[in-house]
């Protein structure tokens, strides 16, 4: 079995996220890191390999992004991927969700994976949707929010969180599975793995290498145009009632609630 | 055609509230665009005529009922894509939630359309929807 894990470089959790009004894109100038949700997908791939129910020949980390995204791939390799694939091209800049999913699907077509795993969301765009876009382009079944996965020869038995409870779904491979963060506890990379990550095979490919049509990606190929960025309306400040005299405080709280017909 | 198509999830013989909100929103925006709001439902025999007709109260002027497995995105995407192909809807609107994400994204890929999520308001501007 060959598993491809989609990963993404995102602004570090400590960095305040903001939209650059001049470009309409996320300001990615600060410290960056591997999307934490993707570490669950890598761990899921590792657990399939270590579980022994099927033989995993290769785990490949795949990303799309600028040159700096290589660091996210190194981190993915340090967590267990055997090699990595970097789709990078200036023509991809400004791609929306649909265009990004199309581009990633073209990169995956070349890899011919039996299973594509990804985290439930990215820590920056928080779209939850790339997996479904990729799956439709690859004509593979797709599930999101999977929190348990049992691998059999040629299929997966998945449990996922749905609106009305939990579903158990059997999916034939190849498939695209977006894992929820409850599926596992990602391991920490060893020092040896961190040091060795840079030596593992990393292939960089451009849009022409994987047959991406330039008209389908980037700002021009994106169907969603963003504009009019503004902060949410400020909420009125809350009222603080100091507890100097408890009986009086209770009276004030009850009066406040009664005034708003809450009791 | 400035018509809007919505998907209405149902479970245990009742429609999901987020989905009903999407139908109401779709009906209001479709009216502003000069079109209609239609709904797709997919499931088994529990999707009765009465249940489907109840969507009229939320503004749906037509309901497309398909038989198929519930709780999975791909069958819904297949049905919605076919309905859009045949009727030429300009927009598809979904209630928030897991299936909305899965179906919306998959349908966008199938129809080479744009997709946006976590939308908190939709308005019409120059004959288009702005989220």
Short mmCIF file of C-alpha atoms in Angstrom, two decimals, chain A residues 26-263:
data_model
loop_
_atom_site.label_atom_id
_atom_site.label_comp_id
_atom_site.label_asym_id
_atom_site.label_seq_id
_atom_site.Cartn_x
_atom_site.Cartn_y
_atom_site.Cartn_z
CA UNK A 26 -3.12 35.68 4.53
CA UNK A 27 -0.01 37.50 5.74
CA UNK A 28 2.55 34.69 5.94
CA UNK A 29 5.51 36.81 6.91
CA UNK A 30 5.95 35.48 10.46
CA UNK A 31 7.18 32.21 11.93
CA UNK A 32 5.72 29.15 10.20
CA UNK A 33 5.21 25.53 11.11
CA UNK A 34 3.68 22.26 9.92
CA UNK A 35 -0.12 22.44 10.22
CA UNK A 36 -0.76 20.70 13.58
CA UNK A 37 -3.85 18.91 12.23
CA UNK A 38 -1.68 17.23 9.59
CA UNK A 39 0.47 15.59 12.25
CA UNK A 40 -2.57 13.43 13.09
CA UNK A 41 -2.72 12.30 9.46
CA UNK A 42 0.98 11.38 9.46
CA UNK A 43 0.52 9.52 12.74
CA UNK A 44 -2.47 7.66 11.26
CA UNK A 45 -0.30 6.58 8.33
CA UNK A 46 2.43 5.42 10.71
CA UNK A 47 -0.07 3.44 12.78
CA UNK A 48 -1.35 1.69 9.64
CA UNK A 49 2.24 0.74 8.81
CA UNK A 50 3.01 -0.41 12.35
CA UNK A 51 -0.36 -2.17 12.75
CA UNK A 52 0.70 -4.82 10.28
CA UNK A 53 -2.80 -5.51 8.85
CA UNK A 54 -1.52 -4.43 5.45
CA UNK A 55 1.97 -3.89 4.17
CA UNK A 56 2.74 -0.20 3.67
CA UNK A 57 5.41 0.19 1.02
CA UNK A 58 5.74 3.94 1.20
CA UNK A 59 4.45 7.02 3.00
CA UNK A 60 4.85 10.19 0.94
CA UNK A 61 4.28 13.69 2.34
CA UNK A 62 2.86 16.04 -0.31
CA UNK A 63 2.53 19.78 -0.11
CA UNK A 64 1.83 22.78 -2.31
CA UNK A 65 3.42 26.06 -1.40
CA UNK A 66 6.37 28.41 -1.72
CA UNK A 67 10.01 27.51 -1.13
CA UNK A 68 9.64 27.81 2.63
CA UNK A 69 7.12 24.93 2.64
CA UNK A 70 10.10 22.57 2.44
CA UNK A 71 10.44 22.95 6.21
CA UNK A 72 6.96 21.51 6.69
CA UNK A 73 7.99 18.56 4.51
CA UNK A 74 11.13 18.02 6.60
CA UNK A 75 8.97 17.96 9.71
CA UNK A 76 6.59 15.49 8.06
CA UNK A 77 9.52 13.24 7.17
CA UNK A 78 10.89 13.49 10.71
CA UNK A 79 7.49 12.22 11.90
CA UNK A 80 7.70 9.15 9.69
CA UNK A 81 7.14 9.89 5.98
CA UNK A 82 9.66 8.11 3.73
CA UNK A 83 9.99 10.91 1.22
CA UNK A 84 8.24 14.08 0.16
CA UNK A 85 6.84 15.87 -2.87
CA UNK A 86 6.79 19.65 -3.13
CA UNK A 87 4.46 21.21 -5.70
CA UNK A 88 5.75 24.73 -6.11
CA UNK A 89 5.23 27.27 -8.84
CA UNK A 90 4.59 31.01 -8.89
CA UNK A 91 1.50 30.35 -10.99
CA UNK A 92 -0.11 28.67 -7.96
CA UNK A 93 0.00 31.77 -5.76
CA UNK A 94 -3.44 33.06 -4.84
CA UNK A 95 -5.23 29.77 -5.57
CA UNK A 96 -8.53 29.41 -3.75
CA UNK A 97 -9.74 26.17 -2.17
CA UNK A 98 -11.10 24.70 -5.40
CA UNK A 99 -7.96 25.58 -7.39
CA UNK A 100 -5.67 24.26 -4.62
CA UNK A 101 -7.60 20.98 -4.50
CA UNK A 102 -7.33 20.64 -8.27
CA UNK A 103 -3.58 21.28 -8.21
CA UNK A 104 -2.98 18.79 -5.39
CA UNK A 105 -5.06 16.18 -7.18
CA UNK A 106 -2.85 16.50 -10.26
CA UNK A 107 0.27 16.01 -8.12
CA UNK A 108 -1.35 12.97 -6.51
CA UNK A 109 -2.31 11.49 -9.88
CA UNK A 110 1.39 11.01 -10.58
CA UNK A 111 1.91 9.23 -7.26
CA UNK A 112 -1.02 6.79 -7.72
CA UNK A 113 -1.64 6.35 -3.97
CA UNK A 114 -3.90 3.70 -2.48
CA UNK A 115 -4.80 6.04 0.35
CA UNK A 116 -4.63 9.82 0.74
CA UNK A 117 -4.72 11.14 4.31
CA UNK A 118 -4.96 14.73 5.51
CA UNK A 119 -5.82 16.65 8.64
CA UNK A 120 -9.39 17.82 9.20
CA UNK A 121 -8.50 21.47 8.60
CA UNK A 122 -5.59 23.83 8.21
CA UNK A 123 -4.72 26.08 11.09
CA UNK A 124 -4.85 29.16 8.84
CA UNK A 125 -7.63 28.85 6.25
CA UNK A 126 -9.68 26.42 8.38
CA UNK A 127 -11.62 25.32 5.32
CA UNK A 128 -12.22 21.63 6.15
CA UNK A 129 -12.81 21.03 2.45
CA UNK A 130 -9.60 20.27 0.53
CA UNK A 131 -10.05 16.52 0.95
CA UNK A 132 -13.48 16.54 -0.70
CA UNK A 133 -12.20 18.64 -3.63
CA UNK A 134 -9.17 16.39 -4.13
CA UNK A 135 -11.32 13.25 -3.92
CA UNK A 136 -13.77 14.41 -6.55
CA UNK A 137 -10.98 15.23 -8.98
CA UNK A 138 -9.35 11.85 -8.35
CA UNK A 139 -12.75 10.11 -8.55
CA UNK A 140 -12.12 8.51 -5.17
CA UNK A 141 -14.52 8.17 -2.24
CA UNK A 142 -13.95 10.64 0.55
CA UNK A 143 -14.74 10.88 4.24
CA UNK A 144 -13.99 13.67 6.69
CA UNK A 145 -13.75 13.85 10.48
CA UNK A 146 -12.67 10.23 10.71
CA UNK A 147 -11.76 9.36 14.29
CA UNK A 148 -11.14 5.63 13.93
CA UNK A 149 -9.79 3.69 11.00
CA UNK A 150 -9.35 -0.07 10.56
CA UNK A 151 -7.53 -1.12 7.43
CA UNK A 152 -8.37 -4.31 5.60
CA UNK A 153 -7.05 -5.54 2.28
CA UNK A 154 -8.61 -3.20 -0.28
CA UNK A 155 -10.87 -1.27 2.08
CA UNK A 156 -11.13 0.84 5.22
CA UNK A 157 -13.65 0.70 8.02
CA UNK A 158 -13.98 4.22 9.38
CA UNK A 159 -15.82 5.79 12.26
CA UNK A 160 -16.57 9.45 11.94
CA UNK A 161 -18.33 12.23 13.76
CA UNK A 162 -21.51 13.34 12.00
CA UNK A 163 -24.23 15.89 12.76
CA UNK A 164 -26.41 13.29 14.44
CA UNK A 165 -23.82 11.10 16.16
CA UNK A 166 -21.23 8.65 14.89
CA UNK A 167 -21.22 6.85 11.54
CA UNK A 168 -19.37 3.65 10.73
CA UNK A 169 -18.61 3.57 7.02
CA UNK A 170 -16.74 1.04 4.92
CA UNK A 171 -14.80 2.63 2.07
CA UNK A 172 -13.13 0.89 -0.83
CA UNK A 173 -9.58 1.91 -1.63
CA UNK A 174 -8.22 4.08 -3.14
CA UNK A 175 -9.81 6.76 -0.99
CA UNK A 176 -9.23 10.22 0.48
CA UNK A 177 -9.66 10.37 4.25
CA UNK A 178 -9.57 13.52 6.36
CA UNK A 179 -8.84 12.56 9.96
CA UNK A 180 -10.17 14.34 13.02
CA UNK A 181 -7.75 15.37 15.74
CA UNK A 182 -9.35 12.83 18.11
CA UNK A 183 -8.02 9.92 16.03
CA UNK A 184 -4.64 9.71 17.74
CA UNK A 185 -1.93 11.44 19.72
CA UNK A 186 0.87 12.33 17.30
CA UNK A 187 4.34 11.19 18.31
CA UNK A 188 7.27 13.52 18.81
CA UNK A 189 10.07 13.17 16.28
CA UNK A 190 13.34 11.75 17.60
CA UNK A 191 16.51 13.83 17.35
CA UNK A 192 17.87 11.28 14.89
CA UNK A 193 14.75 11.60 12.72
CA UNK A 194 14.97 15.40 12.77
CA UNK A 195 18.63 15.28 11.76
CA UNK A 196 17.98 12.69 9.06
CA UNK A 197 14.93 14.39 7.54
CA UNK A 198 16.96 16.67 5.29
CA UNK A 199 18.70 13.68 3.74
CA UNK A 200 15.47 11.96 2.67
CA UNK A 201 14.31 12.26 -0.93
CA UNK A 202 12.45 15.49 -1.65
CA UNK A 203 11.17 16.07 -5.17
CA UNK A 204 10.10 19.53 -6.30
CA UNK A 205 7.69 19.71 -9.21
CA UNK A 206 6.15 22.60 -11.14
CA UNK A 207 2.68 22.83 -12.63
CA UNK A 208 3.88 21.63 -16.03
CA UNK A 209 5.59 18.59 -14.45
CA UNK A 210 2.25 17.26 -13.21
CA UNK A 211 0.00 18.50 -16.02
CA UNK A 212 -1.75 21.36 -14.21
CA UNK A 213 -3.49 23.81 -16.52
CA UNK A 214 -2.27 27.30 -15.60
CA UNK A 215 -5.71 28.75 -16.32
CA UNK A 216 -7.19 26.60 -13.53
CA UNK A 217 -4.95 27.81 -10.69
CA UNK A 218 -3.67 31.00 -9.12
CA UNK A 219 -5.71 34.14 -8.83
CA UNK A 220 -6.97 33.91 -12.40
CA UNK A 221 -8.06 30.31 -12.02
CA UNK A 222 -9.87 30.92 -8.74
CA UNK A 223 -13.64 31.39 -8.85
CA UNK A 224 -13.86 33.07 -5.46
CA UNK A 225 -12.80 36.71 -5.35
CA UNK A 226 -12.09 38.12 -1.91
CA UNK A 227 -12.51 41.76 -0.95
CA UNK A 228 -13.84 44.13 1.67
CA UNK A 229 -11.80 42.90 4.62
CA UNK A 230 -12.82 44.35 7.93
CA UNK A 231 -12.74 43.46 11.60
CA UNK A 232 -15.90 42.10 13.19
CA UNK A 233 -18.06 44.69 14.89
CA UNK A 234 -16.85 45.37 18.40
CA UNK A 235 -19.11 43.97 21.08
CA UNK A 236 -20.30 46.40 23.77
CA UNK A 237 -18.29 46.03 26.97
CA UNK A 238 -19.72 43.71 29.60
CA UNK A 239 -20.99 44.95 32.95
CA UNK A 240 -18.95 43.97 35.99
CA UNK A 241 -20.76 43.75 39.31
CA UNK A 242 -18.34 43.83 42.24
CA UNK A 243 -19.30 41.54 45.10
CA UNK A 244 -19.01 43.92 48.05
CA UNK A 245 -22.26 42.94 49.70
CA UNK A 246 -23.45 39.51 48.55
CA UNK A 247 -27.18 40.14 49.14
CA UNK A 248 -26.98 43.40 47.23
CA UNK A 249 -24.95 41.73 44.47
CA UNK A 250 -27.55 38.98 44.09
CA UNK A 251 -30.29 41.62 43.88
CA UNK A 252 -28.37 43.42 41.13
CA UNK A 253 -27.84 40.21 39.15
CA UNK A 254 -31.51 39.20 39.48
CA UNK A 255 -32.61 42.70 38.41
CA UNK A 256 -30.25 42.54 35.43
CA UNK A 257 -31.68 39.17 34.38
CA UNK A 258 -35.30 40.30 34.91
CA UNK A 259 -34.72 43.44 32.87
CA UNK A 260 -33.73 41.25 29.93
CA UNK A 261 -36.59 38.81 30.56
CA UNK A 262 -34.09 36.01 31.11
CA UNK A 263 -35.85 34.85 34.28
#
